[in-house]
């Protein structure tokens, strides 16, 4: 196998030199570290993705789009994204209450940076699904003897 990364059939993807990712501010190991800290949390990337899809987004629409998230967690993650300057919350001071969320310019640029990850997930969804199914099957086989031994005792 050739180490030439210019071959389009090569599974290796060229990675920019680390020097381009060296931070100028202390506290982060690289730019990826800074990005991951901002989007840390299971739901933040999905929230950013769905807000980016349709402009200002109502809370209920986000709740339906980000499946399996609890109200408490969605509210917490939205507050953190707002605090970090990625999401803008607009309260219309109406009865019944009407609030929507939109991306700030920094939030839009981060959402655009997530597009390649979304594309990768779409392109590899079948393989990722297969891998998770294998992992789940392996984990269930590992826990099964524990359940059986608990019944025997």
JSON list of C-alpha atoms in Angstrom, two decimals:
[
{"chain": "A", "resi": 1, "resn": "UNK", "atom": "CA", "xyz": [0.00, 0.00, 0.00]},
{"chain": "A", "resi": 2, "resn": "UNK", "atom": "CA", "xyz": [1.38, 3.39, -0.96]},
{"chain": "A", "resi": 3, "resn": "UNK", "atom": "CA", "xyz": [1.68, 6.16, 1.58]},
{"chain": "A", "resi": 4, "resn": "UNK", "atom": "CA", "xyz": [0.70, 8.69, -1.10]},
{"chain": "A", "resi": 5, "resn": "UNK", "atom": "CA", "xyz": [-2.40, 10.49, 0.21]},
{"chain": "A", "resi": 6, "resn": "UNK", "atom": "CA", "xyz": [-3.19, 11.93, -3.23]},
{"chain": "A", "resi": 7, "resn": "UNK", "atom": "CA", "xyz": [-4.61, 8.57, -4.39]},
{"chain": "A", "resi": 8, "resn": "UNK", "atom": "CA", "xyz": [-8.43, 9.07, -4.32]},
{"chain": "A", "resi": 9, "resn": "UNK", "atom": "CA", "xyz": [-8.94, 5.38, -3.50]},
{"chain": "A", "resi": 10, "resn": "UNK", "atom": "CA", "xyz": [-6.66, 5.58, -0.48]},
{"chain": "A", "resi": 11, "resn": "UNK", "atom": "CA", "xyz": [-8.55, 5.27, 2.83]},
{"chain": "A", "resi": 12, "resn": "UNK", "atom": "CA", "xyz": [-6.21, 7.83, 4.37]},
{"chain": "A", "resi": 13, "resn": "UNK", "atom": "CA", "xyz": [-7.36, 11.42, 4.40]},
{"chain": "A", "resi": 14, "resn": "UNK", "atom": "CA", "xyz": [-4.67, 14.08, 4.47]},
{"chain": "A", "resi": 15, "resn": "UNK", "atom": "CA", "xyz": [-4.62, 15.92, 7.78]},
{"chain": "A", "resi": 16, "resn": "UNK", "atom": "CA", "xyz": [-3.39, 19.52, 7.89]},
{"chain": "A", "resi": 17, "resn": "UNK", "atom": "CA", "xyz": [-0.09, 19.95, 9.70]},
{"chain": "A", "resi": 18, "resn": "UNK", "atom": "CA", "xyz": [-0.45, 20.37, 13.46]},
{"chain": "A", "resi": 19, "resn": "UNK", "atom": "CA", "xyz": [1.21, 23.76, 13.24]},
{"chain": "A", "resi": 20, "resn": "UNK", "atom": "CA", "xyz": [-1.97, 25.17, 11.65]},
{"chain": "A", "resi": 21, "resn": "UNK", "atom": "CA", "xyz": [-3.93, 24.02, 14.71]},
{"chain": "A", "resi": 22, "resn": "UNK", "atom": "CA", "xyz": [-1.59, 25.47, 17.33]},
{"chain": "A", "resi": 23, "resn": "UNK", "atom": "CA", "xyz": [-3.57, 27.87, 19.52]},
{"chain": "A", "resi": 24, "resn": "UNK", "atom": "CA", "xyz": [-2.41, 31.36, 20.31]},
{"chain": "A", "resi": 25, "resn": "UNK", "atom": "CA", "xyz": [-4.37, 31.50, 23.57]},
{"chain": "A", "resi": 26, "resn": "UNK", "atom": "CA", "xyz": [-3.45, 29.42, 26.60]},
{"chain": "A", "resi": 27, "resn": "UNK", "atom": "CA", "xyz": [-5.83, 26.79, 27.94]},
{"chain": "A", "resi": 28, "resn": "UNK", "atom": "CA", "xyz": [-6.43, 24.68, 24.82]},
{"chain": "A", "resi": 29, "resn": "UNK", "atom": "CA", "xyz": [-4.25, 22.00, 23.28]},
{"chain": "A", "resi": 30, "resn": "UNK", "atom": "CA", "xyz": [-5.45, 22.91, 19.78]},
{"chain": "A", "resi": 31, "resn": "UNK", "atom": "CA", "xyz": [-8.37, 24.44, 17.91]},
{"chain": "A", "resi": 32, "resn": "UNK", "atom": "CA", "xyz": [-10.23, 21.14, 18.00]},
{"chain": "A", "resi": 33, "resn": "UNK", "atom": "CA", "xyz": [-10.00, 21.18, 21.79]},
{"chain": "A", "resi": 34, "resn": "UNK", "atom": "CA", "xyz": [-11.58, 24.66, 21.87]},
{"chain": "A", "resi": 35, "resn": "UNK", "atom": "CA", "xyz": [-14.35, 23.57, 19.49]},
{"chain": "A", "resi": 36, "resn": "UNK", "atom": "CA", "xyz": [-15.14, 20.41, 21.44]},
{"chain": "A", "resi": 37, "resn": "UNK", "atom": "CA", "xyz": [-15.36, 22.34, 24.69]},
{"chain": "A", "resi": 38, "resn": "UNK", "atom": "CA", "xyz": [-17.88, 24.74, 23.16]},
{"chain": "A", "resi": 39, "resn": "UNK", "atom": "CA", "xyz": [-20.07, 21.95, 21.78]},
{"chain": "A", "resi": 40, "resn": "UNK", "atom": "CA", "xyz": [-19.52, 19.60, 24.73]},
{"chain": "A", "resi": 41, "resn": "UNK", "atom": "CA", "xyz": [-22.74, 17.88, 25.60]},
{"chain": "A", "resi": 42, "resn": "UNK", "atom": "CA", "xyz": [-24.74, 15.21, 23.90]},
{"chain": "A", "resi": 43, "resn": "UNK", "atom": "CA", "xyz": [-27.34, 17.56, 22.46]},
{"chain": "A", "resi": 44, "resn": "UNK", "atom": "CA", "xyz": [-25.53, 20.79, 21.52]},
{"chain": "A", "resi": 45, "resn": "UNK", "atom": "CA", "xyz": [-24.43, 19.76, 18.02]},
{"chain": "A", "resi": 46, "resn": "UNK", "atom": "CA", "xyz": [-27.99, 18.63, 17.22]},
{"chain": "A", "resi": 47, "resn": "UNK", "atom": "CA", "xyz": [-29.47, 21.84, 18.61]},
{"chain": "A", "resi": 48, "resn": "UNK", "atom": "CA", "xyz": [-27.07, 23.89, 16.46]},
{"chain": "A", "resi": 49, "resn": "UNK", "atom": "CA", "xyz": [-27.91, 21.76, 13.43]},
{"chain": "A", "resi": 50, "resn": "UNK", "atom": "CA", "xyz": [-31.68, 22.13, 13.79]},
{"chain": "A", "resi": 51, "resn": "UNK", "atom": "CA", "xyz": [-31.59, 25.86, 14.57]},
{"chain": "A", "resi": 52, "resn": "UNK", "atom": "CA", "xyz": [-29.38, 26.34, 11.49]},
{"chain": "A", "resi": 53, "resn": "UNK", "atom": "CA", "xyz": [-31.92, 24.51, 9.30]},
{"chain": "A", "resi": 54, "resn": "UNK", "atom": "CA", "xyz": [-34.81, 26.89, 9.70]},
{"chain": "A", "resi": 55, "resn": "UNK", "atom": "CA", "xyz": [-33.70, 30.22, 11.08]},
{"chain": "A", "resi": 56, "resn": "UNK", "atom": "CA", "xyz": [-35.49, 31.29, 14.26]},
{"chain": "A", "resi": 57, "resn": "UNK", "atom": "CA", "xyz": [-36.81, 28.16, 15.93]},
{"chain": "A", "resi": 58, "resn": "UNK", "atom": "CA", "xyz": [-39.45, 27.84, 18.63]},
{"chain": "A", "resi": 59, "resn": "UNK", "atom": "CA", "xyz": [-38.73, 25.71, 21.69]},
{"chain": "A", "resi": 60, "resn": "UNK", "atom": "CA", "xyz": [-41.45, 23.18, 20.80]},
{"chain": "A", "resi": 61, "resn": "UNK", "atom": "CA", "xyz": [-40.01, 22.66, 17.33]},
{"chain": "A", "resi": 62, "resn": "UNK", "atom": "CA", "xyz": [-36.58, 22.01, 18.84]},
{"chain": "A", "resi": 63, "resn": "UNK", "atom": "CA", "xyz": [-38.08, 19.61, 21.38]},
{"chain": "A", "resi": 64, "resn": "UNK", "atom": "CA", "xyz": [-39.66, 17.59, 18.56]},
{"chain": "A", "resi": 65, "resn": "UNK", "atom": "CA", "xyz": [-36.54, 17.69, 16.36]},
{"chain": "A", "resi": 66, "resn": "UNK", "atom": "CA", "xyz": [-34.03, 16.68, 19.05]},
{"chain": "A", "resi": 67, "resn": "UNK", "atom": "CA", "xyz": [-35.63, 13.35, 19.91]},
{"chain": "A", "resi": 68, "resn": "UNK", "atom": "CA", "xyz": [-35.09, 11.72, 23.30]},
{"chain": "A", "resi": 69, "resn": "UNK", "atom": "CA", "xyz": [-33.85, 14.91, 25.01]},
{"chain": "A", "resi": 70, "resn": "UNK", "atom": "CA", "xyz": [-35.57, 15.83, 28.28]},
{"chain": "A", "resi": 71, "resn": "UNK", "atom": "CA", "xyz": [-37.02, 19.32, 28.77]},
{"chain": "A", "resi": 72, "resn": "UNK", "atom": "CA", "xyz": [-34.53, 19.96, 31.57]},
{"chain": "A", "resi": 73, "resn": "UNK", "atom": "CA", "xyz": [-31.54, 19.01, 29.41]},
{"chain": "A", "resi": 74, "resn": "UNK", "atom": "CA", "xyz": [-32.75, 20.94, 26.35]},
{"chain": "A", "resi": 75, "resn": "UNK", "atom": "CA", "xyz": [-33.28, 24.08, 28.43]},
{"chain": "A", "resi": 76, "resn": "UNK", "atom": "CA", "xyz": [-29.87, 23.67, 30.08]},
{"chain": "A", "resi": 77, "resn": "UNK", "atom": "CA", "xyz": [-28.05, 23.16, 26.76]},
{"chain": "A", "resi": 78, "resn": "UNK", "atom": "CA", "xyz": [-29.87, 26.12, 25.15]},
{"chain": "A", "resi": 79, "resn": "UNK", "atom": "CA", "xyz": [-28.85, 28.35, 28.08]},
{"chain": "A", "resi": 80, "resn": "UNK", "atom": "CA", "xyz": [-25.23, 27.24, 27.72]},
{"chain": "A", "resi": 81, "resn": "UNK", "atom": "CA", "xyz": [-25.26, 27.87, 23.96]},
{"chain": "A", "resi": 82, "resn": "UNK", "atom": "CA", "xyz": [-26.76, 31.32, 24.62]},
{"chain": "A", "resi": 83, "resn": "UNK", "atom": "CA", "xyz": [-24.18, 32.06, 27.33]},
{"chain": "A", "resi": 84, "resn": "UNK", "atom": "CA", "xyz": [-21.37, 31.03, 24.96]},
{"chain": "A", "resi": 85, "resn": "UNK", "atom": "CA", "xyz": [-22.63, 33.40, 22.26]},
{"chain": "A", "resi": 86, "resn": "UNK", "atom": "CA", "xyz": [-23.73, 30.77, 19.76]},
{"chain": "A", "resi": 87, "resn": "UNK", "atom": "CA", "xyz": [-27.52, 31.06, 20.10]},
{"chain": "A", "resi": 88, "resn": "UNK", "atom": "CA", "xyz": [-29.69, 34.14, 20.51]},
{"chain": "A", "resi": 89, "resn": "UNK", "atom": "CA", "xyz": [-32.90, 33.80, 22.53]},
{"chain": "A", "resi": 90, "resn": "UNK", "atom": "CA", "xyz": [-35.71, 36.19, 21.64]},
{"chain": "A", "resi": 91, "resn": "UNK", "atom": "CA", "xyz": [-38.54, 36.57, 24.15]},
{"chain": "A", "resi": 92, "resn": "UNK", "atom": "CA", "xyz": [-41.51, 38.38, 22.60]},
{"chain": "A", "resi": 93, "resn": "UNK", "atom": "CA", "xyz": [-43.07, 39.16, 26.02]},
{"chain": "A", "resi": 94, "resn": "UNK", "atom": "CA", "xyz": [-46.46, 37.88, 24.89]},
{"chain": "A", "resi": 95, "resn": "UNK", "atom": "CA", "xyz": [-49.21, 35.87, 26.53]},
{"chain": "A", "resi": 96, "resn": "UNK", "atom": "CA", "xyz": [-49.08, 32.97, 25.90]},
{"chain": "A", "resi": 97, "resn": "UNK", "atom": "CA", "xyz": [-45.27, 33.10, 26.06]},
{"chain": "A", "resi": 98, "resn": "UNK", "atom": "CA", "xyz": [-43.46, 33.07, 22.73]},
{"chain": "A", "resi": 99, "resn": "UNK", "atom": "CA", "xyz": [-39.70, 32.52, 22.59]},
{"chain": "A", "resi": 100, "resn": "UNK", "atom": "CA", "xyz": [-37.51, 31.55, 19.68]},
{"chain": "A", "resi": 101, "resn": "UNK", "atom": "CA", "xyz": [-33.87, 30.74, 19.11]},
{"chain": "A", "resi": 102, "resn": "UNK", "atom": "CA", "xyz": [-31.58, 31.71, 16.26]},
{"chain": "A", "resi": 103, "resn": "UNK", "atom": "CA", "xyz": [-27.87, 31.45, 15.59]},
{"chain": "A", "resi": 104, "resn": "UNK", "atom": "CA", "xyz": [-25.47, 34.29, 16.16]},
{"chain": "A", "resi": 105, "resn": "UNK", "atom": "CA", "xyz": [-22.77, 34.85, 13.51]},
{"chain": "A", "resi": 106, "resn": "UNK", "atom": "CA", "xyz": [-20.39, 32.72, 15.59]},
{"chain": "A", "resi": 107, "resn": "UNK", "atom": "CA", "xyz": [-23.08, 30.04, 15.93]},
{"chain": "A", "resi": 108, "resn": "UNK", "atom": "CA", "xyz": [-23.63, 30.06, 12.15]},
{"chain": "A", "resi": 109, "resn": "UNK", "atom": "CA", "xyz": [-19.91, 29.59, 11.52]},
{"chain": "A", "resi": 110, "resn": "UNK", "atom": "CA", "xyz": [-19.83, 26.66, 13.96]},
{"chain": "A", "resi": 111, "resn": "UNK", "atom": "CA", "xyz": [-22.93, 25.12, 12.36]},
{"chain": "A", "resi": 112, "resn": "UNK", "atom": "CA", "xyz": [-21.21, 25.38, 8.97]},
{"chain": "A", "resi": 113, "resn": "UNK", "atom": "CA", "xyz": [-18.16, 23.62, 10.44]},
{"chain": "A", "resi": 114, "resn": "UNK", "atom": "CA", "xyz": [-20.44, 20.75, 11.53]},
{"chain": "A", "resi": 115, "resn": "UNK", "atom": "CA", "xyz": [-21.70, 20.17, 7.97]},
{"chain": "A", "resi": 116, "resn": "UNK", "atom": "CA", "xyz": [-18.80, 17.83, 7.02]},
{"chain": "A", "resi": 117, "resn": "UNK", "atom": "CA", "xyz": [-19.50, 15.74, 10.15]},
{"chain": "A", "resi": 118, "resn": "UNK", "atom": "CA", "xyz": [-23.15, 15.51, 9.13]},
{"chain": "A", "resi": 119, "resn": "UNK", "atom": "CA", "xyz": [-22.13, 14.45, 5.63]},
{"chain": "A", "resi": 120, "resn": "UNK", "atom": "CA", "xyz": [-19.76, 11.83, 7.02]},
{"chain": "A", "resi": 121, "resn": "UNK", "atom": "CA", "xyz": [-22.53, 10.44, 9.22]},
{"chain": "A", "resi": 122, "resn": "UNK", "atom": "CA", "xyz": [-24.95, 10.28, 6.30]},
{"chain": "A", "resi": 123, "resn": "UNK", "atom": "CA", "xyz": [-22.40, 8.58, 4.03]},
{"chain": "A", "resi": 124, "resn": "UNK", "atom": "CA", "xyz": [-21.44, 6.03, 6.71]},
{"chain": "A", "resi": 125, "resn": "UNK", "atom": "CA", "xyz": [-24.81, 5.50, 8.41]},
{"chain": "A", "resi": 126, "resn": "UNK", "atom": "CA", "xyz": [-25.19, 1.86, 7.34]},
{"chain": "A", "resi": 127, "resn": "UNK", "atom": "CA", "xyz": [-21.71, 0.95, 8.60]},
{"chain": "A", "resi": 128, "resn": "UNK", "atom": "CA", "xyz": [-22.16, 2.89, 11.86]},
{"chain": "A", "resi": 129, "resn": "UNK", "atom": "CA", "xyz": [-25.54, 1.19, 12.40]},
{"chain": "A", "resi": 130, "resn": "UNK", "atom": "CA", "xyz": [-23.91, -2.21, 11.87]},
{"chain": "A", "resi": 131, "resn": "UNK", "atom": "CA", "xyz": [-21.07, -1.37, 14.28]},
{"chain": "A", "resi": 132, "resn": "UNK", "atom": "CA", "xyz": [-23.46, -0.23, 17.01]},
{"chain": "A", "resi": 133, "resn": "UNK", "atom": "CA", "xyz": [-25.60, -3.35, 16.55]},
{"chain": "A", "resi": 134, "resn": "UNK", "atom": "CA", "xyz": [-22.47, -5.51, 16.96]},
{"chain": "A", "resi": 135, "resn": "UNK", "atom": "CA", "xyz": [-21.46, -3.53, 20.04]},
{"chain": "A", "resi": 136, "resn": "UNK", "atom": "CA", "xyz": [-24.93, -3.88, 21.58]},
{"chain": "A", "resi": 137, "resn": "UNK", "atom": "CA", "xyz": [-24.95, -7.63, 20.89]},
{"chain": "A", "resi": 138, "resn": "UNK", "atom": "CA", "xyz": [-21.52, -8.01, 22.48]},
{"chain": "A", "resi": 139, "resn": "UNK", "atom": "CA", "xyz": [-22.54, -5.97, 25.53]},
{"chain": "A", "resi": 140, "resn": "UNK", "atom": "CA", "xyz": [-25.74, -7.97, 26.01]},
{"chain": "A", "resi": 141, "resn": "UNK", "atom": "CA", "xyz": [-23.77, -11.25, 25.87]},
{"chain": "A", "resi": 142, "resn": "UNK", "atom": "CA", "xyz": [-21.38, -9.92, 28.52]},
{"chain": "A", "resi": 143, "resn": "UNK", "atom": "CA", "xyz": [-24.16, -8.98, 30.93]},
{"chain": "A", "resi": 144, "resn": "UNK", "atom": "CA", "xyz": [-26.27, -12.11, 30.38]},
{"chain": "A", "resi": 145, "resn": "UNK", "atom": "CA", "xyz": [-24.20, -14.48, 32.62]},
{"chain": "A", "resi": 146, "resn": "UNK", "atom": "CA", "xyz": [-24.44, -11.92, 35.42]},
{"chain": "A", "resi": 147, "resn": "UNK", "atom": "CA", "xyz": [-28.23, -12.01, 35.17]},
{"chain": "A", "resi": 148, "resn": "UNK", "atom": "CA", "xyz": [-28.26, -15.82, 35.10]},
{"chain": "A", "resi": 149, "resn": "UNK", "atom": "CA", "xyz": [-25.93, -16.12, 38.11]},
{"chain": "A", "resi": 150, "resn": "UNK", "atom": "CA", "xyz": [-28.14, -13.69, 40.01]},
{"chain": "A", "resi": 151, "resn": "UNK", "atom": "CA", "xyz": [-31.14, -16.01, 39.39]},
{"chain": "A", "resi": 152, "resn": "UNK", "atom": "CA", "xyz": [-29.23, -19.10, 40.53]},
{"chain": "A", "resi": 153, "resn": "UNK", "atom": "CA", "xyz": [-28.20, -17.63, 43.88]}
]
